[in-house]
Amino acid sequence: MAGSDRGHRGPERRKQNRRGGADRRAGERRRGFDRRTEREWEPVRLDDVRDAANDEPALVAAAIDARTHARARFSHFHVGAALEIVTGEVVTGCNVENATYGLTICAERVALFKALSDGHDLFTRIVVVADTDDPTPPCGACRQLLWEYCGDIEVVLANLSEVKKRLRLSELLPFPFDARLL
Ligand code: THU
């Protein structure tokens, strides 16, 4: 599989490909990034994305449906997520809690890990749904992992009846640490 040696580049290659922090992402706030190699973050071709893009209401509906599977017996806070792949496929997740509390996994990470373990690599959008008036943004851990594996995707925050907020992941995680800094 492409990128199976991911993260095992030698020190020379690593240095060679290092780019300046703030400059790196200037002008790159587009929809979908190719994170398959750590050398560059190539924007996903917009034509491909446009062809494959789902209607936002369909993505929200997928997240609402996923939310019905939430295992949230401790917080009673049920969350659903729908992660859009560049191909147009949608992978969903719900939060999964457990009695130790700390091992809880958020809906966003469940969707991300499902998608990664199915071999998906290029992501364009994530919808997060909770039954609240205020939008429910991804937690810090989810922001970090979404950033590392998805890049600057669009984040759509909705409740059961409407979209409350749309933003880019870079707005939620403006000064990130990632593999390119190692
Ligand atoms: N949770 C999510 O699944 N996603 C979020 O964006 C925020 C929080 C979950 C984790 C936990 O099961 C419950 O909501 C309360 O924090």
PDB file of C-alpha atoms and ligand atoms in Angstrom:
ATOM      1  CA  MET A   1       0.000   0.000   0.000  1.00  0.00           C
ATOM      2  CA  ALA A   2       1.198   3.498  -0.778  1.00  0.00           C
ATOM      3  CA  GLY A   3       2.913   5.077   2.181  1.00  0.00           C
ATOM      4  CA  SER A   4       3.488   1.834   4.044  1.00  0.00           C
ATOM      5  CA  ASP A   5       6.893   3.171   5.071  1.00  0.00           C
ATOM      6  CA  ARG A   6       5.224   6.306   6.381  1.00  0.00           C
ATOM      7  CA  GLY A   7       7.134   7.950   9.171  1.00  0.00           C
ATOM      8  CA  HIS A   8      10.341   6.000   8.515  1.00  0.00           C
ATOM      9  CA  ARG A   9      12.212   8.519   6.457  1.00  0.00           C
ATOM     10  CA  GLY A  10      15.897   9.066   7.111  1.00  0.00           C
ATOM     11  CA  PRO A  11      17.150  12.222   8.792  1.00  0.00           C
ATOM     12  CA  GLU A  12      18.440  13.793   5.516  1.00  0.00           C
ATOM     13  CA  ARG A  13      15.123  13.460   3.772  1.00  0.00           C
ATOM     14  CA  ARG A  14      13.407  14.827   6.811  1.00  0.00           C
ATOM     15  CA  LYS A  15      15.562  17.959   6.856  1.00  0.00           C
ATOM     16  CA  GLN A  16      15.319  18.439   3.113  1.00  0.00           C
ATOM     17  CA  ASN A  17      11.558  18.505   3.231  1.00  0.00           C
ATOM     18  CA  ARG A  18      11.172  20.774   6.174  1.00  0.00           C
ATOM     19  CA  ARG A  19       9.380  23.982   5.346  1.00  0.00           C
ATOM     20  CA  GLY A  20       8.932  27.118   7.413  1.00  0.00           C
ATOM     21  CA  GLY A  21       6.040  26.982   9.905  1.00  0.00           C
ATOM     22  CA  ALA A  22       3.634  29.785   9.000  1.00  0.00           C
ATOM     23  CA  ASP A  23       4.626  29.931   5.289  1.00  0.00           C
ATOM     24  CA  ARG A  24       3.867  26.298   4.827  1.00  0.00           C
ATOM     25  CA  ARG A  25       0.139  26.574   4.792  1.00  0.00           C
ATOM     26  CA  ALA A  26      -0.240  30.009   3.247  1.00  0.00           C
ATOM     27  CA  GLY A  27      -2.816  29.771   0.486  1.00  0.00           C
ATOM     28  CA  GLU A  28      -3.560  26.165   1.301  1.00  0.00           C
ATOM     29  CA  ARG A  29      -6.910  26.673   2.967  1.00  0.00           C
ATOM     30  CA  ARG A  30      -8.688  24.593   0.435  1.00  0.00           C
ATOM     31  CA  ARG A  31     -10.887  21.641   0.684  1.00  0.00           C
ATOM     32  CA  GLY A  32      -9.077  18.354   1.359  1.00  0.00           C
ATOM     33  CA  PHE A  33      -5.390  17.609   1.594  1.00  0.00           C
ATOM     34  CA  ASP A  34      -3.356  14.624   0.577  1.00  0.00           C
ATOM     35  CA  ARG A  35      -1.635  13.517   3.751  1.00  0.00           C
ATOM     36  CA  ARG A  36      -0.373  10.217   2.345  1.00  0.00           C
ATOM     37  CA  THR A  37       3.224  11.277   2.549  1.00  0.00           C
ATOM     38  CA  GLU A  38       4.679  13.619   5.063  1.00  0.00           C
ATOM     39  CA  ARG A  39       6.813  15.334   2.445  1.00  0.00           C
ATOM     40  CA  GLU A  40       4.187  17.788   1.301  1.00  0.00           C
ATOM     41  CA  TRP A  41       0.521  18.302   1.898  1.00  0.00           C
ATOM     42  CA  GLU A  42      -0.875  18.299  -1.566  1.00  0.00           C
ATOM     43  CA  PRO A  43      -4.333  19.810  -1.921  1.00  0.00           C
ATOM     44  CA  VAL A  44      -6.732  17.164  -3.164  1.00  0.00           C
ATOM     45  CA  ARG A  45      -7.784  18.002  -6.713  1.00  0.00           C
ATOM     46  CA  LEU A  46     -10.878  20.120  -6.385  1.00  0.00           C
ATOM     47  CA  ASP A  47     -12.515  18.563  -9.448  1.00  0.00           C
ATOM     48  CA  ASP A  48     -12.322  15.148  -7.839  1.00  0.00           C
ATOM     49  CA  VAL A  49     -13.834  16.491  -4.672  1.00  0.00           C
ATOM     50  CA  ARG A  50     -16.621  18.292  -6.458  1.00  0.00           C
ATOM     51  CA  ASP A  51     -17.630  15.154  -8.334  1.00  0.00           C
ATOM     52  CA  ALA A  52     -17.675  13.087  -5.210  1.00  0.00           C
ATOM     53  CA  ALA A  53     -19.060  15.572  -2.742  1.00  0.00           C
ATOM     54  CA  ASN A  54     -22.167  14.686  -0.779  1.00  0.00           C
ATOM     55  CA  ASP A  55     -24.966  17.086  -0.070  1.00  0.00           C
ATOM     56  CA  GLU A  56     -24.418  18.532   3.354  1.00  0.00           C
ATOM     57  CA  PRO A  57     -27.893  17.396   4.515  1.00  0.00           C
ATOM     58  CA  ALA A  58     -27.013  13.816   3.558  1.00  0.00           C
ATOM     59  CA  LEU A  59     -23.839  13.982   5.627  1.00  0.00           C
ATOM     60  CA  VAL A  60     -25.725  15.480   8.556  1.00  0.00           C
ATOM     61  CA  ALA A  61     -28.326  12.721   8.267  1.00  0.00           C
ATOM     62  CA  ALA A  62     -25.555  10.104   8.360  1.00  0.00           C
ATOM     63  CA  ALA A  63     -24.145  11.664  11.533  1.00  0.00           C
ATOM     64  CA  ILE A  64     -27.598  11.833  13.127  1.00  0.00           C
ATOM     65  CA  ASP A  65     -28.106   8.163  12.344  1.00  0.00           C
ATOM     66  CA  ALA A  66     -24.676   7.229  13.750  1.00  0.00           C
ATOM     67  CA  ARG A  67     -25.512   9.141  16.902  1.00  0.00           C
ATOM     68  CA  THR A  68     -28.339   6.705  17.626  1.00  0.00           C
ATOM     69  CA  HIS A  69     -25.634   4.068  18.254  1.00  0.00           C
ATOM     70  CA  ALA A  70     -23.799   6.163  20.873  1.00  0.00           C
ATOM     71  CA  ARG A  71     -22.738   4.221  23.957  1.00  0.00           C
ATOM     72  CA  ALA A  72     -22.980   7.079  26.420  1.00  0.00           C
ATOM     73  CA  ARG A  73     -24.419   5.573  29.581  1.00  0.00           C
ATOM     74  CA  PHE A  74     -22.158   7.700  31.791  1.00  0.00           C
ATOM     75  CA  SER A  75     -22.434  11.185  30.305  1.00  0.00           C
ATOM     76  CA  HIS A  76     -25.733  10.671  28.462  1.00  0.00           C
ATOM     77  CA  PHE A  77     -24.220  12.981  25.860  1.00  0.00           C
ATOM     78  CA  HIS A  78     -24.810  11.290  22.535  1.00  0.00           C
ATOM     79  CA  VAL A  79     -22.643  12.330  19.602  1.00  0.00           C
ATOM     80  CA  GLY A  80     -22.553  11.227  15.967  1.00  0.00           C
ATOM     81  CA  ALA A  81     -19.967  11.971  13.305  1.00  0.00           C
ATOM     82  CA  ALA A  82     -19.815  11.505   9.553  1.00  0.00           C
ATOM     83  CA  LEU A  83     -16.432  11.699   7.874  1.00  0.00           C
ATOM     84  CA  GLU A  84     -16.431  12.293   4.132  1.00  0.00           C
ATOM     85  CA  ILE A  85     -13.756  10.569   2.057  1.00  0.00           C
ATOM     86  CA  VAL A  86     -12.535  12.279  -1.116  1.00  0.00           C
ATOM     87  CA  THR A  87     -14.197   9.514  -3.128  1.00  0.00           C
ATOM     88  CA  GLY A  88     -17.572  10.522  -1.707  1.00  0.00           C
ATOM     89  CA  GLU A  89     -17.797   7.550   0.636  1.00  0.00           C
ATOM     90  CA  VAL A  90     -18.929   8.372   4.159  1.00  0.00           C
ATOM     91  CA  VAL A  91     -17.662   6.679   7.316  1.00  0.00           C
ATOM     92  CA  THR A  92     -19.586   7.306  10.508  1.00  0.00           C
ATOM     93  CA  GLY A  93     -18.852   7.073  14.219  1.00  0.00           C
ATOM     94  CA  CYS A  94     -20.481   7.560  17.592  1.00  0.00           C
ATOM     95  CA  ASN A  95     -18.973   8.094  21.017  1.00  0.00           C
ATOM     96  CA  VAL A  96     -18.168   4.956  22.992  1.00  0.00           C
ATOM     97  CA  GLU A  97     -17.807   5.342  26.744  1.00  0.00           C
ATOM     98  CA  ASN A  98     -16.782   2.849  29.394  1.00  0.00           C
ATOM     99  CA  ALA A  99     -16.789   2.488  33.161  1.00  0.00           C
ATOM    100  CA  THR A 100     -13.294   3.897  33.608  1.00  0.00           C
ATOM    101  CA  TYR A 101     -14.475   7.074  31.821  1.00  0.00           C
ATOM    102  CA  GLY A 102     -10.940   7.830  30.610  1.00  0.00           C
ATOM    103  CA  LEU A 103     -11.049   5.221  27.879  1.00  0.00           C
ATOM    104  CA  THR A 104     -13.943   6.969  26.193  1.00  0.00           C
ATOM    105  CA  ILE A 105     -13.533   7.543  22.490  1.00  0.00           C
ATOM    106  CA  CYS A 106     -15.307  10.422  20.799  1.00  0.00           C
ATOM    107  CA  ALA A 107     -17.488   9.997  17.747  1.00  0.00           C
ATOM    108  CA  GLU A 108     -14.956  11.812  15.562  1.00  0.00           C
ATOM    109  CA  ARG A 109     -12.096   9.476  16.452  1.00  0.00           C
ATOM    110  CA  VAL A 110     -14.267   6.412  16.036  1.00  0.00           C
ATOM    111  CA  ALA A 111     -15.130   7.583  12.510  1.00  0.00           C
ATOM    112  CA  LEU A 112     -11.511   8.437  11.770  1.00  0.00           C
ATOM    113  CA  PHE A 113     -10.143   5.116  13.010  1.00  0.00           C
ATOM    114  CA  LYS A 114     -12.816   3.165  11.172  1.00  0.00           C
ATOM    115  CA  ALA A 115     -11.913   5.009   7.976  1.00  0.00           C
ATOM    116  CA  LEU A 116      -8.166   4.607   8.408  1.00  0.00           C
ATOM    117  CA  SER A 117      -8.483   0.927   9.187  1.00  0.00           C
ATOM    118  CA  ASP A 118     -10.555   0.475   6.034  1.00  0.00           C
ATOM    119  CA  GLY A 119      -7.664   1.965   4.073  1.00  0.00           C
ATOM    120  CA  HIS A 120      -9.093   5.418   3.422  1.00  0.00           C
ATOM    121  CA  ASP A 121      -6.542   8.130   3.115  1.00  0.00           C
ATOM    122  CA  LEU A 122      -8.008  11.336   1.762  1.00  0.00           C
ATOM    123  CA  PHE A 123     -10.646  13.215   3.682  1.00  0.00           C
ATOM    124  CA  THR A 124     -12.625  16.327   2.905  1.00  0.00           C
ATOM    125  CA  ARG A 125     -15.196  17.029   5.588  1.00  0.00           C
ATOM    126  CA  ILE A 126     -16.500  15.935   8.956  1.00  0.00           C
ATOM    127  CA  VAL A 127     -19.939  16.546  10.421  1.00  0.00           C
ATOM    128  CA  VAL A 128     -20.432  16.374  14.188  1.00  0.00           C
ATOM    129  CA  VAL A 129     -23.925  16.146  15.624  1.00  0.00           C
ATOM    130  CA  ALA A 130     -25.174  16.482  19.204  1.00  0.00           C
ATOM    131  CA  ASP A 131     -28.590  17.352  20.571  1.00  0.00           C
ATOM    132  CA  THR A 132     -27.624  20.808  21.825  1.00  0.00           C
ATOM    133  CA  ASP A 133     -28.346  24.412  20.927  1.00  0.00           C
ATOM    134  CA  ASP A 134     -24.677  25.304  21.066  1.00  0.00           C
ATOM    135  CA  PRO A 135     -22.464  23.620  18.484  1.00  0.00           C
ATOM    136  CA  THR A 136     -20.359  20.714  19.785  1.00  0.00           C
ATOM    137  CA  PRO A 137     -16.790  21.096  18.520  1.00  0.00           C
ATOM    138  CA  PRO A 138     -14.229  18.258  18.478  1.00  0.00           C
ATOM    139  CA  CYS A 139     -12.175  17.930  21.684  1.00  0.00           C
ATOM    140  CA  GLY A 140      -8.439  18.607  21.689  1.00  0.00           C
ATOM    141  CA  ALA A 141      -7.463  14.976  21.127  1.00  0.00           C
ATOM    142  CA  CYS A 142      -9.789  14.713  18.140  1.00  0.00           C
ATOM    143  CA  ARG A 143      -8.528  17.995  16.694  1.00  0.00           C
ATOM    144  CA  GLN A 144      -4.954  16.704  16.830  1.00  0.00           C
ATOM    145  CA  LEU A 145      -5.740  13.382  15.186  1.00  0.00           C
ATOM    146  CA  LEU A 146      -8.018  14.895  12.561  1.00  0.00           C
ATOM    147  CA  TRP A 147      -5.285  17.390  11.745  1.00  0.00           C
ATOM    148  CA  GLU A 148      -2.615  14.735  11.392  1.00  0.00           C
ATOM    149  CA  TYR A 149      -4.657  12.376   9.269  1.00  0.00           C
ATOM    150  CA  CYS A 150      -7.075  14.649   7.430  1.00  0.00           C
ATOM    151  CA  GLY A 151      -5.384  18.042   7.173  1.00  0.00           C
ATOM    152  CA  ASP A 152      -7.370  21.230   6.991  1.00  0.00           C
ATOM    153  CA  ILE A 153     -10.773  19.665   6.401  1.00  0.00           C
ATOM    154  CA  GLU A 154     -14.097  21.414   6.691  1.00  0.00           C
ATOM    155  CA  VAL A 155     -15.798  20.888  10.056  1.00  0.00           C
ATOM    156  CA  VAL A 156     -19.577  21.124  10.162  1.00  0.00           C
ATOM    157  CA  LEU A 157     -21.263  21.290  13.556  1.00  0.00           C
ATOM    158  CA  ALA A 158     -24.960  20.498  13.680  1.00  0.00           C
ATOM    159  CA  ASN A 159     -27.751  19.540  16.010  1.00  0.00           C
ATOM    160  CA  LEU A 160     -30.765  17.412  15.169  1.00  0.00           C
ATOM    161  CA  SER A 161     -32.487  20.196  13.256  1.00  0.00           C
ATOM    162  CA  GLU A 162     -29.878  22.510  11.762  1.00  0.00           C
ATOM    163  CA  VAL A 163     -26.240  23.244  11.013  1.00  0.00           C
ATOM    164  CA  LYS A 164     -24.942  25.590  13.698  1.00  0.00           C
ATOM    165  CA  LYS A 165     -21.428  26.280  12.440  1.00  0.00           C
ATOM    166  CA  ARG A 166     -19.043  25.590   9.552  1.00  0.00           C
ATOM    167  CA  LEU A 167     -15.334  26.132   9.901  1.00  0.00           C
ATOM    168  CA  ARG A 168     -11.935  24.789   8.880  1.00  0.00           C
ATOM    169  CA  LEU A 169      -9.974  22.544  11.188  1.00  0.00           C
ATOM    170  CA  SER A 170      -7.141  25.105  11.160  1.00  0.00           C
ATOM    171  CA  GLU A 171      -9.490  27.523  12.905  1.00  0.00           C
ATOM    172  CA  LEU A 172      -9.920  24.994  15.706  1.00  0.00           C
ATOM    173  CA  LEU A 173      -6.231  24.104  15.830  1.00  0.00           C
ATOM    174  CA  PRO A 174      -4.378  27.206  14.649  1.00  0.00           C
ATOM    175  CA  PHE A 175      -0.811  26.394  15.755  1.00  0.00           C
ATOM    176  CA  PRO A 176      -0.521  22.633  15.482  1.00  0.00           C
ATOM    177  CA  PHE A 177       2.264  20.232  16.255  1.00  0.00           C
ATOM    178  CA  ASP A 178       2.612  17.556  13.614  1.00  0.00           C
ATOM    179  CA  ALA A 179       5.071  15.137  12.044  1.00  0.00           C
ATOM    180  CA  ARG A 180       6.624  17.769   9.830  1.00  0.00           C
ATOM    181  CA  LEU A 181       8.093  19.419  12.921  1.00  0.00           C
ATOM    182  CA  LEU A 182       9.903  16.262  14.021  1.00  0.00           C
TER     183      LEU A 182
HETATM  184  N1  THU B   1     -17.823  13.693  22.728  1.00  0.00           N
HETATM  185  C1  THU B   1     -17.746  13.344  21.425  1.00  0.00           C
HETATM  186  O1  THU B   1     -17.978  12.185  21.050  1.00  0.00           O
HETATM  187  N2  THU B   1     -17.388  14.306  20.535  1.00  0.00           N
HETATM  188  C2  THU B   1     -17.219  15.610  20.832  1.00  0.00           C
HETATM  189  O2  THU B   1     -16.950  16.411  19.944  1.00  0.00           O
HETATM  190  C3  THU B   1     -17.350  16.067  22.213  1.00  0.00           C
HETATM  191  C4  THU B   1     -17.521  15.010  23.227  1.00  0.00           C
HETATM  192  C5  THU B   1     -18.272  12.673  23.692  1.00  0.00           C
HETATM  193  C6  THU B   1     -17.230  12.118  24.586  1.00  0.00           C
HETATM  194  C7  THU B   1     -18.084  11.649  25.757  1.00  0.00           C
HETATM  195  O3  THU B   1     -18.584  10.374  25.473  1.00  0.00           O
HETATM  196  C8  THU B   1     -19.243  12.620  25.784  1.00  0.00           C
HETATM  197  O4  THU B   1     -19.269  13.237  24.509  1.00  0.00           O
HETATM  198  C9  THU B   1     -19.135  13.680  26.858  1.00  0.00           C
HETATM  199  O5  THU B   1     -17.908  14.299  26.806  1.00  0.00           O
END
